Amino acid sequence: MKHYLIGLTTLGLITSLPLTAHAHTVLASSNIEAGASMVAAPNTLDLTFVKSVGLAKLELTEAGSDTVLDLTPERTMAKTHRVDLPSLEPGNYTIQWRAVASDGHVMTGEIAFTIAA
């Protein structure tokens, strides 16, 4: 009976401790959808995550070009990041991003889209 009470007490202590959920965040939405074809690019890129992240890298490339445009903003923790986009000519583009969550988890992704003529 003594062991049973010790076991119950231990179980009670363990289950009463606050547990921190470390669910990793993900990109919830973007104003430019992957695979989108549009007649004109928006003036800004808006990336919204489930939890606050810091953008560690944000690059824009045009297909067939070696030029990489670094759009990485000052690193601040936020759920939504808005970055000004340059004027884009018709073509195929890819945005590559890397974000870091407060727990140090690194997420990456890319958004390919087309500006139609």
mmCIF file of C-alpha atoms in Angstrom:
data_model
loop_
_atom_site.group_PDB
_atom_site.id
_atom_site.type_symbol
_atom_site.label_atom_id
_atom_site.label_comp_id
_atom_site.label_asym_id
_atom_site.label_seq_id
_atom_site.Cartn_x
_atom_site.Cartn_y
_atom_site.Cartn_z
ATOM 1 C CA MET A 1 0.000 0.000 0.000
ATOM 2 C CA LYS A 2 2.905 2.324 0.802
ATOM 3 C CA HIS A 3 4.379 1.834 -2.714
ATOM 4 C CA TYR A 4 0.953 2.467 -4.231
ATOM 5 C CA LEU A 5 0.652 5.817 -2.409
ATOM 6 C CA ILE A 6 4.185 6.836 -3.399
ATOM 7 C CA GLY A 7 3.376 5.967 -7.004
ATOM 8 C CA LEU A 8 0.161 7.980 -6.951
ATOM 9 C CA THR A 9 1.905 10.946 -5.359
ATOM 10 C CA THR A 10 4.701 10.844 -7.945
ATOM 11 C CA LEU A 11 2.196 10.579 -10.790
ATOM 12 C CA GLY A 12 0.244 13.516 -9.380
ATOM 13 C CA LEU A 13 3.370 15.666 -9.157
ATOM 14 C CA ILE A 14 4.473 14.829 -12.690
ATOM 15 C CA THR A 15 1.092 15.520 -14.249
ATOM 16 C CA SER A 16 0.681 18.799 -12.378
ATOM 17 C CA LEU A 17 3.920 20.292 -13.737
ATOM 18 C CA PRO A 18 3.357 22.857 -16.489
ATOM 19 C CA LEU A 19 4.237 21.402 -19.841
ATOM 20 C CA THR A 20 5.356 23.609 -22.695
ATOM 21 C CA ALA A 21 4.179 22.640 -26.126
ATOM 22 C CA HIS A 22 6.885 23.214 -28.690
ATOM 23 C CA ALA A 23 4.732 22.967 -31.778
ATOM 24 C CA HIS A 24 6.663 24.404 -34.697
ATOM 25 C CA THR A 25 5.128 27.263 -36.606
ATOM 26 C CA VAL A 26 4.355 27.234 -40.305
ATOM 27 C CA LEU A 27 3.584 29.759 -43.006
ATOM 28 C CA ALA A 28 -0.160 30.380 -42.708
ATOM 29 C CA SER A 29 -0.633 32.619 -45.737
ATOM 30 C CA SER A 30 0.970 34.854 -48.307
ATOM 31 C CA ASN A 31 -0.526 37.501 -50.570
ATOM 32 C CA ILE A 32 1.351 35.811 -53.434
ATOM 33 C CA GLU A 33 0.228 32.200 -53.729
ATOM 34 C CA ALA A 34 2.615 29.500 -54.961
ATOM 35 C CA GLY A 35 1.999 28.902 -58.661
ATOM 36 C CA ALA A 36 0.044 32.144 -59.079
ATOM 37 C CA SER A 37 -0.099 33.908 -62.418
ATOM 38 C CA MET A 38 -0.912 37.605 -62.232
ATOM 39 C CA VAL A 39 -0.941 40.566 -64.596
ATOM 40 C CA ALA A 40 0.999 42.735 -62.143
ATOM 41 C CA ALA A 41 2.949 42.068 -58.985
ATOM 42 C CA PRO A 42 1.685 43.552 -55.729
ATOM 43 C CA ASN A 43 3.677 46.399 -54.200
ATOM 44 C CA THR A 44 4.443 44.308 -51.112
ATOM 45 C CA LEU A 45 4.994 40.707 -50.112
ATOM 46 C CA ASP A 46 3.047 39.742 -46.994
ATOM 47 C CA LEU A 47 4.040 36.529 -45.210
ATOM 48 C CA THR A 48 1.918 35.481 -42.231
ATOM 49 C CA PHE A 49 3.028 32.700 -39.892
ATOM 50 C CA VAL A 50 1.086 30.846 -37.198
ATOM 51 C CA LYS A 51 3.488 32.152 -34.528
ATOM 52 C CA SER A 52 6.034 34.966 -34.406
ATOM 53 C CA VAL A 53 9.223 34.393 -36.388
ATOM 54 C CA GLY A 54 12.216 36.377 -37.517
ATOM 55 C CA LEU A 55 12.936 36.406 -41.250
ATOM 56 C CA ALA A 56 16.559 35.366 -41.666
ATOM 57 C CA LYS A 57 16.504 35.311 -45.482
ATOM 58 C CA LEU A 58 14.176 36.616 -48.177
ATOM 59 C CA GLU A 59 15.408 36.499 -51.772
ATOM 60 C CA LEU A 60 13.763 37.102 -55.139
ATOM 61 C CA THR A 61 15.099 35.589 -58.365
ATOM 62 C CA GLU A 62 13.836 35.663 -61.934
ATOM 63 C CA ALA A 63 14.039 32.462 -63.993
ATOM 64 C CA GLY A 64 17.008 32.532 -66.358
ATOM 65 C CA SER A 65 18.784 35.253 -64.395
ATOM 66 C CA ASP A 66 21.761 34.944 -62.081
ATOM 67 C CA THR A 67 20.680 38.063 -60.200
ATOM 68 C CA VAL A 68 19.409 37.459 -56.685
ATOM 69 C CA LEU A 69 17.631 40.357 -55.029
ATOM 70 C CA ASP A 70 18.040 40.309 -51.244
ATOM 71 C CA LEU A 71 14.793 41.509 -49.663
ATOM 72 C CA THR A 72 15.636 40.394 -46.121
ATOM 73 C CA PRO A 73 14.167 42.940 -43.698
ATOM 74 C CA GLU A 74 15.601 43.931 -40.341
ATOM 75 C CA ARG A 75 15.160 40.876 -38.149
ATOM 76 C CA THR A 76 12.221 41.394 -35.832
ATOM 77 C CA MET A 77 9.921 38.786 -34.346
ATOM 78 C CA ALA A 78 6.409 39.038 -35.784
ATOM 79 C CA LYS A 79 3.598 36.873 -37.111
ATOM 80 C CA THR A 80 3.233 38.977 -40.265
ATOM 81 C CA HIS A 81 6.127 40.383 -42.260
ATOM 82 C CA ARG A 82 5.480 42.967 -44.999
ATOM 83 C CA VAL A 83 8.293 43.685 -47.430
ATOM 84 C CA ASP A 84 8.269 46.185 -50.307
ATOM 85 C CA LEU A 85 8.679 44.600 -53.735
ATOM 86 C CA PRO A 86 10.398 46.256 -56.683
ATOM 87 C CA SER A 87 8.526 46.784 -59.936
ATOM 88 C CA LEU A 88 8.587 43.414 -61.723
ATOM 89 C CA GLU A 89 8.536 42.893 -65.478
ATOM 90 C CA PRO A 90 6.661 39.935 -66.999
ATOM 91 C CA GLY A 91 8.470 36.683 -66.195
ATOM 92 C CA ASN A 92 8.760 33.739 -63.832
ATOM 93 C CA TYR A 93 9.939 34.520 -60.311
ATOM 94 C CA THR A 94 10.792 32.626 -57.142
ATOM 95 C CA ILE A 95 10.819 33.974 -53.609
ATOM 96 C CA GLN A 96 12.918 31.935 -51.171
ATOM 97 C CA TRP A 97 12.525 32.540 -47.458
ATOM 98 C CA ARG A 98 14.036 31.266 -44.225
ATOM 99 C CA ALA A 99 12.479 32.050 -40.858
ATOM 100 C CA VAL A 100 13.590 31.317 -37.305
ATOM 101 C CA ALA A 101 11.077 30.751 -34.497
ATOM 102 C CA SER A 102 11.668 31.832 -30.904
ATOM 103 C CA ASP A 103 12.592 28.232 -30.006
ATOM 104 C CA GLY A 104 15.350 28.267 -32.662
ATOM 105 C CA HIS A 105 13.468 26.083 -35.144
ATOM 106 C CA VAL A 106 14.359 27.014 -38.730
ATOM 107 C CA MET A 107 11.729 26.895 -41.477
ATOM 108 C CA THR A 108 12.294 27.377 -45.193
ATOM 109 C CA GLY A 109 10.080 27.697 -48.201
ATOM 110 C CA GLU A 110 9.694 29.123 -51.635
ATOM 111 C CA ILE A 111 6.935 30.710 -53.649
ATOM 112 C CA ALA A 112 7.149 30.469 -57.434
ATOM 113 C CA PHE A 113 4.873 32.792 -59.402
ATOM 114 C CA THR A 114 4.466 34.360 -62.832
ATOM 115 C CA ILE A 115 3.870 37.903 -63.989
ATOM 116 C CA ALA A 116 2.029 37.506 -67.307
ATOM 117 C CA ALA A 117 2.634 39.822 -70.261
#
